């Protein structure tokens, strides 16, 4: 397992990490394609229930960025 | 929270007989301009934000971090940029500079010169494809020239407008010099990139004969080439040949795209370069073209005038065939030899004719013997060879003439049998019109040159054959009309030369087969055809002419140009358009910046050796190799910046590139102007002693700022420029271009001490090995929180500060290490080695400012800053024009932002009556009620040109969408954001009765508002929209994995659809704004804020605790400028009392305040009674007070006073002042102490002001100022300088050895250890004046508690954000200014007060505000009041309401959701971000089918 088949959910703050992800795009920085970004108003909005439900639904890892 | 600004209800006539325009021009769009624009736009004005650059953001966008919080500058400014871009009342106009200005305050007209961007902002999607293909690389000004960028560029990823631009400086000299105006720089650039076919295609846009011209062109481009000034011109002709031969040899001939064929036919007479060129461009336009040629083969002079060893026939045939293959018919042996045939063409169905029959008739020599056998005319001679009928030549051939025909004839003669050949020319070699190359090659082939010689006679033998020539020598006389010196025969110098063949080649003239007059065609006196020089139209409208028959014998490229221009005219004539329109464009020639370019030798082609080549007609010159060509192309200096290669036009799917944009003037009608011109750093090369520009490792602070930036040239890696090594020993040199009389830079730049400190700290964060040293004179840490920052830099970060005088920087030329030679604190000379030296360059007004100011009639001071007006920093010398930011004086970001608001307040005081008169209000159709409906989702998949579609299979994605639950309809579109796609979307919403919309495209950060607006236009609630970012987060970042990217895009889409189906419409609840202000504190700040609001038309209550107004300022009388403070304060007092819109409550205090932004109810106690004040915004201006010192015998000796008391004595004319023989002033009394670790900012200047006043009253008095650092920042430095000049003595003491004051009865003795002289001084003085600190007022604390406002560690009020929100509290609707915020000067308080009023006006200007939307909602009934939410909320919004339940005010909630996550009972939900909606998106990552399949597999496995 090299990690490329893992499904990763990134729960990110709309102000910082989401903006950074956009910037990575405009700078064409390449990164693994197995991450799915979910925009939250603030990382303070990340709730235990979100994490548990995500794992339950098949996510392998969760990244919180804020 | 959303807000809307309603149109003003005031009728203009009632208030203003004059027209007041509700629009404002803000000039300069840095942080100052942006803040002014936002304030004004939010308060109901139309704002034109004018910016010279292609992006807004100014210097702040270039900074890495900011002091004293080390916040990322970009992270702070980006949201501001988006806010400006998204404000419907702000129009950003880039490339703008002011040309004209007239009118009166309230009604100005501006003429704005618009420099073209060459990209249509409204179409550009900022995908960057244009930059990708752009071949021109230039240094990036945004990165301070430390990296490169393309000519098609965007300064930084977050730049606003979010569109690329193309930089053009003008036409490159090569293109301008080329008669056909080929984009030379363009194809050279393409060749450099190895894009050979593209280069060839570009050449063919302007020249259909590249292979021919790559060989025989006279290349005037090379003569004009700027590279020639460095070493040698670019080998442009040779590069053209490389491009053309590439196609010829590869066989990959691609005909250009031709337009749809037209029924009209055009006749071309003559198949030389002019005729071929006209035929080519007419064929491109779709015309049927027939070329009529007299001779048996096509090509004209190309075939019959140029020998094959220069122009091989296969090459010639290739290019002629190319044109034939485009559908051009060439009828050979078909002369158009009389005027009847010519006019017959019209009858034959030709709509137009182009005559290009050349100039073939040789000029006669007019000497005896010209008719002898063996005498040929040069052109006839060459023609016969061309026809394969070699004329017989003898052994000895003489050719008369010095042009190319002469060279061609003499060299051809050698190839058909002559043994000896010579040239006879009557002038010197310098005047020879033949090409240098041909002369050189002729010499190689042993052709002899008889210069300054002319034949007088050709002598024959009895058989009539040539035998000899009689020649005479010439000498050069006066210049003739051609500018060349006229050859004059030397009498008696005749001699004879034996020859067998004579060829005369002294020129040709026009000979057409018919009489021009009969055809009605006019000729010139040179017998050439007369045409219009622009259109090439003859005197007969349907007939055009060009080439040698018009110009006389000229070059191939001129003929090509004529043919091309004639084709344009013919096309226009046939279409019935104006032949001349737009064709006489003035050309601005661009020359490269005088940068140093290392010499790089020109690549040279090789030739077949002369002995070998003279035996055949094989091509003499060999082409450059591809490698040579690329190297040669790399020598180009890119004069015009954009090379006009048009690669971007092809790459741009959005069709946004507009190379034909032209500058224009736009008129703007505005009521006022805010000048925010900003600054540029001081030019470090003006201080040669520091070696900037000579030593690679000496850089400026702004360069270092870019180096620190993660988005900078080295991606945030600190490295030396000389060798890329990691520097360890880094020095900062302060005051470069500041506090420096030598360079007329006397003022202090205010910010350098702090930014150097910040850079040192950040550098250490980047690399802990770094050892920073800051060389300084005085550390000026005079702003809020700055001194703490400075102290931490020393103690926590180990930054070394060295007080010193630097003499110079030198370099070790081998290692490029730097030596700093300086005088240390002890007065000893030191040498120290560093890896990197950073010059802390000062701030200078932007160079454009002076020009703009002159056009606006605004006076500037000697340093180029706006001339200061008394007590009003933002006023200029012209009413109606206001200034802010560094244009006013050097300052940091918070002051800039505060001043920007202040300038906005001045505008509003002027234009308050026209508030709301020019802003747009949007009318949407009524929203459809979707409650209870099943979700009906429409999915729109955007290609974004190739940005998404190039990687992600968008068709498959759109198809996939249809398989998802609730999706009614799905489609894909080239650009979802384009106007037509938007209208289609509305149509689809209506047709399919959709109640949810999902767009998969780019970032919601930039595009969500656009789509939401479209939903509203379609009658859907905007919260029923969801977006999947499949560009920035998918196609752009997984370019190598298209398959996986498509799968990911499906996941992202599925996640969005899952969330969309759970979205609910939300309605923001409007409430009426109480359009009244409340100001707390009646000092200068409070009075100013109250008056500003009242002057803007808002009723305002001013509450003051004391019975008197004026606060601290009531004890001030004059300023450093000698303005009358007392009179100013008296006037404010009077105006407050007289203003009909101000309610003054003195002796009053705030008891309680309830409500929320826009609607507060505050209770005030006065005279024992309670008053209720209704208001929409609150401004806190409770001021500060002077510290009552405990030290230095204050209060124990009558001659120990505070600065303010001393100031008052002098103002009152106290007689004792005259008796003072000597006075000591002690600085930092109560400031910069461990218990109060802040600088009181004003004391140094106040001491200097008072010292100067004392010197004025009593010139004989001695004044000693005992200081730690002199902090006379900004323009105050000038008073410090003046005080030194007046003999005030400055003695620096160390805080560990403070001065001591001893009571000696009538006198006092001050003992101080002078740090500069290293000696203890004992000063007998009559008075000791203490610069006592400024403290917050003790009353502020209970007020903060009543209003729930935050305070900082020093007891001053704490603003929402120290950089960008300096005048407001995080509690919405509350603002602050003056000493309540931090110590500051009176005029700074005034500026802040107005700024706070402007911020408050953004609320009070609205009739209605809206609460709700994406906010937290609590289930009150089930809440148990655990208060977790109240503790969690970063903004302190949840409160227990009067009814005992928890209340989260919708107007104050920011929707961050921290409370929702924290609530132990899960009773809080953030609307639009509800848990089920978010979880649906998060869990949508896994398709249900897969999950079931996997579960089944799992079950099966265990069974």
PDB file of N, CA, C and O in Angstrom, chain B residues 1108-1146:
ATOM      1  N   UNK B1108     -16.409  70.110  30.762  1.00  0.00           N
ATOM      2  CA  UNK B1108     -15.700  70.843  29.711  1.00  0.00           C
ATOM      3  C   UNK B1108     -15.423  69.919  28.532  1.00  0.00           C
ATOM      4  O   UNK B1108     -15.263  68.720  28.704  1.00  0.00           O
ATOM      5  N   UNK B1109     -15.280  70.509  27.349  1.00  0.00           N
ATOM      6  CA  UNK B1109     -14.847  69.742  26.187  1.00  0.00           C
ATOM      7  C   UNK B1109     -13.354  70.000  25.962  1.00  0.00           C
ATOM      8  O   UNK B1109     -12.794  70.943  26.496  1.00  0.00           O
ATOM      9  N   UNK B1110     -12.748  69.181  25.175  1.00  0.00           N
ATOM     10  CA  UNK B1110     -11.356  69.451  24.781  1.00  0.00           C
ATOM     11  C   UNK B1110     -10.346  68.440  25.255  1.00  0.00           C
ATOM     12  O   UNK B1110      -9.293  68.268  24.662  1.00  0.00           O
ATOM     13  N   UNK B1111     -10.659  67.768  26.364  1.00  0.00           N
ATOM     14  CA  UNK B1111      -9.776  66.720  26.850  1.00  0.00           C
ATOM     15  C   UNK B1111      -8.333  67.174  27.012  1.00  0.00           C
ATOM     16  O   UNK B1111      -8.061  68.284  27.466  1.00  0.00           O
ATOM     17  N   UNK B1112      -7.415  66.310  26.651  1.00  0.00           N
ATOM     18  CA  UNK B1112      -5.991  66.611  26.776  1.00  0.00           C
ATOM     19  C   UNK B1112      -5.582  67.803  25.923  1.00  0.00           C
ATOM     20  O   UNK B1112      -4.702  68.582  26.279  1.00  0.00           O
ATOM     21  N   UNK B1113      -6.233  67.950  24.784  1.00  0.00           N
ATOM     22  CA  UNK B1113      -5.826  68.995  23.855  1.00  0.00           C
ATOM     23  C   UNK B1113      -6.081  70.391  24.405  1.00  0.00           C
ATOM     24  O   UNK B1113      -5.485  71.370  23.964  1.00  0.00           O
ATOM     25  N   UNK B1114      -6.978  70.469  25.383  1.00  0.00           N
ATOM     26  CA  UNK B1114      -7.267  71.775  25.961  1.00  0.00           C
ATOM     27  C   UNK B1114      -6.023  72.345  26.638  1.00  0.00           C
ATOM     28  O   UNK B1114      -5.941  73.532  26.928  1.00  0.00           O
ATOM     29  N   UNK B1115      -5.047  71.471  26.891  1.00  0.00           N
ATOM     30  CA  UNK B1115      -3.828  71.937  27.548  1.00  0.00           C
ATOM     31  C   UNK B1115      -2.692  72.162  26.554  1.00  0.00           C
ATOM     32  O   UNK B1115      -1.545  72.316  26.942  1.00  0.00           O
ATOM     33  N   UNK B1116      -3.011  72.095  25.278  1.00  0.00           N
ATOM     34  CA  UNK B1116      -1.985  72.308  24.249  1.00  0.00           C
ATOM     35  C   UNK B1116      -2.240  73.627  23.525  1.00  0.00           C
ATOM     36  O   UNK B1116      -3.382  74.050  23.376  1.00  0.00           O
ATOM     37  N   UNK B1117      -1.151  74.257  23.077  1.00  0.00           N
ATOM     38  CA  UNK B1117      -1.309  75.606  22.518  1.00  0.00           C
ATOM     39  C   UNK B1117      -0.702  75.778  21.127  1.00  0.00           C
ATOM     40  O   UNK B1117      -1.161  76.588  20.346  1.00  0.00           O
ATOM     41  N   UNK B1118       0.382  75.053  20.880  1.00  0.00           N
ATOM     42  CA  UNK B1118       1.002  75.180  19.561  1.00  0.00           C
ATOM     43  C   UNK B1118       1.613  73.837  19.162  1.00  0.00           C
ATOM     44  O   UNK B1118       1.851  72.977  20.003  1.00  0.00           O
ATOM     45  N   UNK B1119       1.834  73.694  17.889  1.00  0.00           N
ATOM     46  CA  UNK B1119       2.423  72.448  17.403  1.00  0.00           C
ATOM     47  C   UNK B1119       3.847  72.735  16.935  1.00  0.00           C
ATOM     48  O   UNK B1119       4.304  73.876  16.947  1.00  0.00           O
ATOM     49  N   UNK B1120       4.520  71.692  16.494  1.00  0.00           N
ATOM     50  CA  UNK B1120       5.877  71.854  15.976  1.00  0.00           C
ATOM     51  C   UNK B1120       5.878  72.811  14.782  1.00  0.00           C
ATOM     52  O   UNK B1120       6.834  73.542  14.559  1.00  0.00           O
ATOM     53  N   UNK B1121       4.775  72.784  14.044  1.00  0.00           N
ATOM     54  CA  UNK B1121       4.667  73.686  12.884  1.00  0.00           C
ATOM     55  C   UNK B1121       4.266  75.097  13.304  1.00  0.00           C
ATOM     56  O   UNK B1121       4.100  75.975  12.449  1.00  0.00           O
ATOM     57  N   UNK B1122       4.012  75.240  14.642  1.00  0.00           N
ATOM     58  CA  UNK B1122       3.569  76.517  15.181  1.00  0.00           C
ATOM     59  C   UNK B1122       2.130  76.850  14.808  1.00  0.00           C
ATOM     60  O   UNK B1122       1.757  78.010  14.717  1.00  0.00           O
ATOM     61  N   UNK B1123       1.332  75.836  14.534  1.00  0.00           N
ATOM     62  CA  UNK B1123      -0.098  76.084  14.339  1.00  0.00           C
ATOM     63  C   UNK B1123      -0.736  76.283  15.714  1.00  0.00           C
ATOM     64  O   UNK B1123      -0.273  75.726  16.712  1.00  0.00           O
ATOM     65  N   UNK B1124      -1.802  77.042  15.746  1.00  0.00           N
ATOM     66  CA  UNK B1124      -2.431  77.436  17.015  1.00  0.00           C
ATOM     67  C   UNK B1124      -3.426  76.365  17.476  1.00  0.00           C
ATOM     68  O   UNK B1124      -4.582  76.344  17.058  1.00  0.00           O
ATOM     69  N   UNK B1125      -2.952  75.502  18.336  1.00  0.00           N
ATOM     70  CA  UNK B1125      -3.787  74.397  18.805  1.00  0.00           C
ATOM     71  C   UNK B1125      -4.980  74.912  19.602  1.00  0.00           C
ATOM     72  O   UNK B1125      -6.102  74.438  19.441  1.00  0.00           O
ATOM     73  N   UNK B1126      -4.725  75.866  20.439  1.00  0.00           N
ATOM     74  CA  UNK B1126      -5.792  76.361  21.315  1.00  0.00           C
ATOM     75  C   UNK B1126      -6.951  76.905  20.497  1.00  0.00           C
ATOM     76  O   UNK B1126      -8.123  76.622  20.777  1.00  0.00           O
ATOM     77  N   UNK B1127      -6.633  77.662  19.462  1.00  0.00           N
ATOM     78  CA  UNK B1127      -7.685  78.236  18.622  1.00  0.00           C
ATOM     79  C   UNK B1127      -8.460  77.122  17.928  1.00  0.00           C
ATOM     80  O   UNK B1127      -9.688  77.186  17.787  1.00  0.00           O
ATOM     81  N   UNK B1128      -7.720  76.093  17.515  1.00  0.00           N
ATOM     82  CA  UNK B1128      -8.364  74.980  16.824  1.00  0.00           C
ATOM     83  C   UNK B1128      -9.358  74.277  17.745  1.00  0.00           C
ATOM     84  O   UNK B1128     -10.497  73.984  17.373  1.00  0.00           O
ATOM     85  N   UNK B1129      -8.936  74.056  18.994  1.00  0.00           N
ATOM     86  CA  UNK B1129      -9.806  73.365  19.945  1.00  0.00           C
ATOM     87  C   UNK B1129     -11.024  74.237  20.274  1.00  0.00           C
ATOM     88  O   UNK B1129     -12.153  73.751  20.354  1.00  0.00           O
ATOM     89  N   UNK B1130     -10.796  75.529  20.420  1.00  0.00           N
ATOM     90  CA  UNK B1130     -11.918  76.447  20.711  1.00  0.00           C
ATOM     91  C   UNK B1130     -12.956  76.395  19.595  1.00  0.00           C
ATOM     92  O   UNK B1130     -14.155  76.383  19.826  1.00  0.00           O
ATOM     93  N   UNK B1131     -12.445  76.316  18.366  1.00  0.00           N
ATOM     94  CA  UNK B1131     -13.343  76.302  17.228  1.00  0.00           C
ATOM     95  C   UNK B1131     -14.175  75.019  17.194  1.00  0.00           C
ATOM     96  O   UNK B1131     -15.371  75.036  16.912  1.00  0.00           O
ATOM     97  N   UNK B1132     -13.516  73.901  17.519  1.00  0.00           N
ATOM     98  CA  UNK B1132     -14.251  72.627  17.571  1.00  0.00           C
ATOM     99  C   UNK B1132     -15.366  72.710  18.605  1.00  0.00           C
ATOM    100  O   UNK B1132     -16.507  72.311  18.351  1.00  0.00           O
ATOM    101  N   UNK B1133     -15.015  73.235  19.765  1.00  0.00           N
ATOM    102  CA  UNK B1133     -15.955  73.395  20.871  1.00  0.00           C
ATOM    103  C   UNK B1133     -17.174  74.214  20.402  1.00  0.00           C
ATOM    104  O   UNK B1133     -18.327  73.825  20.609  1.00  0.00           O
ATOM    105  N   UNK B1134     -16.891  75.324  19.737  1.00  0.00           N
ATOM    106  CA  UNK B1134     -17.967  76.189  19.261  1.00  0.00           C
ATOM    107  C   UNK B1134     -18.851  75.448  18.260  1.00  0.00           C
ATOM    108  O   UNK B1134     -20.083  75.463  18.343  1.00  0.00           O
ATOM    109  N   UNK B1135     -18.204  74.758  17.316  1.00  0.00           N
ATOM    110  CA  UNK B1135     -18.979  74.079  16.278  1.00  0.00           C
ATOM    111  C   UNK B1135     -19.850  72.975  16.860  1.00  0.00           C
ATOM    112  O   UNK B1135     -20.978  72.769  16.439  1.00  0.00           O
ATOM    113  N   UNK B1136     -19.321  72.262  17.853  1.00  0.00           N
ATOM    114  CA  UNK B1136     -20.109  71.206  18.507  1.00  0.00           C
ATOM    115  C   UNK B1136     -21.366  71.809  19.130  1.00  0.00           C
ATOM    116  O   UNK B1136     -22.476  71.306  18.980  1.00  0.00           O
ATOM    117  N   UNK B1137     -21.153  72.932  19.799  1.00  0.00           N
ATOM    118  CA  UNK B1137     -22.283  73.535  20.510  1.00  0.00           C
ATOM    119  C   UNK B1137     -23.304  74.132  19.553  1.00  0.00           C
ATOM    120  O   UNK B1137     -24.484  74.194  19.857  1.00  0.00           O
ATOM    121  N   UNK B1138     -22.823  74.553  18.395  1.00  0.00           N
ATOM    122  CA  UNK B1138     -23.739  75.210  17.451  1.00  0.00           C
ATOM    123  C   UNK B1138     -24.384  74.248  16.465  1.00  0.00           C
ATOM    124  O   UNK B1138     -25.380  74.578  15.837  1.00  0.00           O
ATOM    125  N   UNK B1139     -23.801  73.083  16.280  1.00  0.00           N
ATOM    126  CA  UNK B1139     -24.275  72.212  15.182  1.00  0.00           C
ATOM    127  C   UNK B1139     -25.683  71.689  15.457  1.00  0.00           C
ATOM    128  O   UNK B1139     -25.936  71.084  16.492  1.00  0.00           O
ATOM    129  N   UNK B1140     -26.597  71.909  14.549  1.00  0.00           N
ATOM    130  CA  UNK B1140     -27.983  71.491  14.810  1.00  0.00           C
ATOM    131  C   UNK B1140     -28.145  69.968  14.913  1.00  0.00           C
ATOM    132  O   UNK B1140     -29.129  69.500  15.473  1.00  0.00           O
ATOM    133  N   UNK B1141     -27.208  69.230  14.384  1.00  0.00           N
ATOM    134  CA  UNK B1141     -27.379  67.766  14.417  1.00  0.00           C
ATOM    135  C   UNK B1141     -26.632  67.107  15.573  1.00  0.00           C
ATOM    136  O   UNK B1141     -26.615  65.895  15.679  1.00  0.00           O
ATOM    137  N   UNK B1142     -25.959  67.932  16.409  1.00  0.00           N
ATOM    138  CA  UNK B1142     -25.230  67.348  17.533  1.00  0.00           C
ATOM    139  C   UNK B1142     -25.998  67.597  18.832  1.00  0.00           C
ATOM    140  O   UNK B1142     -26.391  68.725  19.119  1.00  0.00           O
ATOM    141  N   UNK B1143     -26.215  66.515  19.572  1.00  0.00           N
ATOM    142  CA  UNK B1143     -26.771  66.655  20.917  1.00  0.00           C
ATOM    143  C   UNK B1143     -25.613  66.452  21.879  1.00  0.00           C
ATOM    144  O   UNK B1143     -24.972  65.396  21.862  1.00  0.00           O
ATOM    145  N   UNK B1144     -25.329  67.450  22.682  1.00  0.00           N
ATOM    146  CA  UNK B1144     -24.183  67.375  23.579  1.00  0.00           C
ATOM    147  C   UNK B1144     -24.656  67.071  24.995  1.00  0.00           C
ATOM    148  O   UNK B1144     -25.527  67.752  25.528  1.00  0.00           O
ATOM    149  N   UNK B1145     -24.094  65.996  25.546  1.00  0.00           N
ATOM    150  CA  UNK B1145     -24.406  65.673  26.936  1.00  0.00           C
ATOM    151  C   UNK B1145     -23.101  65.709  27.728  1.00  0.00           C
ATOM    152  O   UNK B1145     -22.304  64.787  27.660  1.00  0.00           O
ATOM    153  N   UNK B1146     -22.867  66.801  28.473  1.00  0.00           N
ATOM    154  CA  UNK B1146     -21.659  66.873  29.298  1.00  0.00           C
ATOM    155  C   UNK B1146     -22.003  66.437  30.707  1.00  0.00           C
ATOM    156  O   UNK B1146     -23.179  66.387  31.092  1.00  0.00           O
TER     157      UNK B1146
END
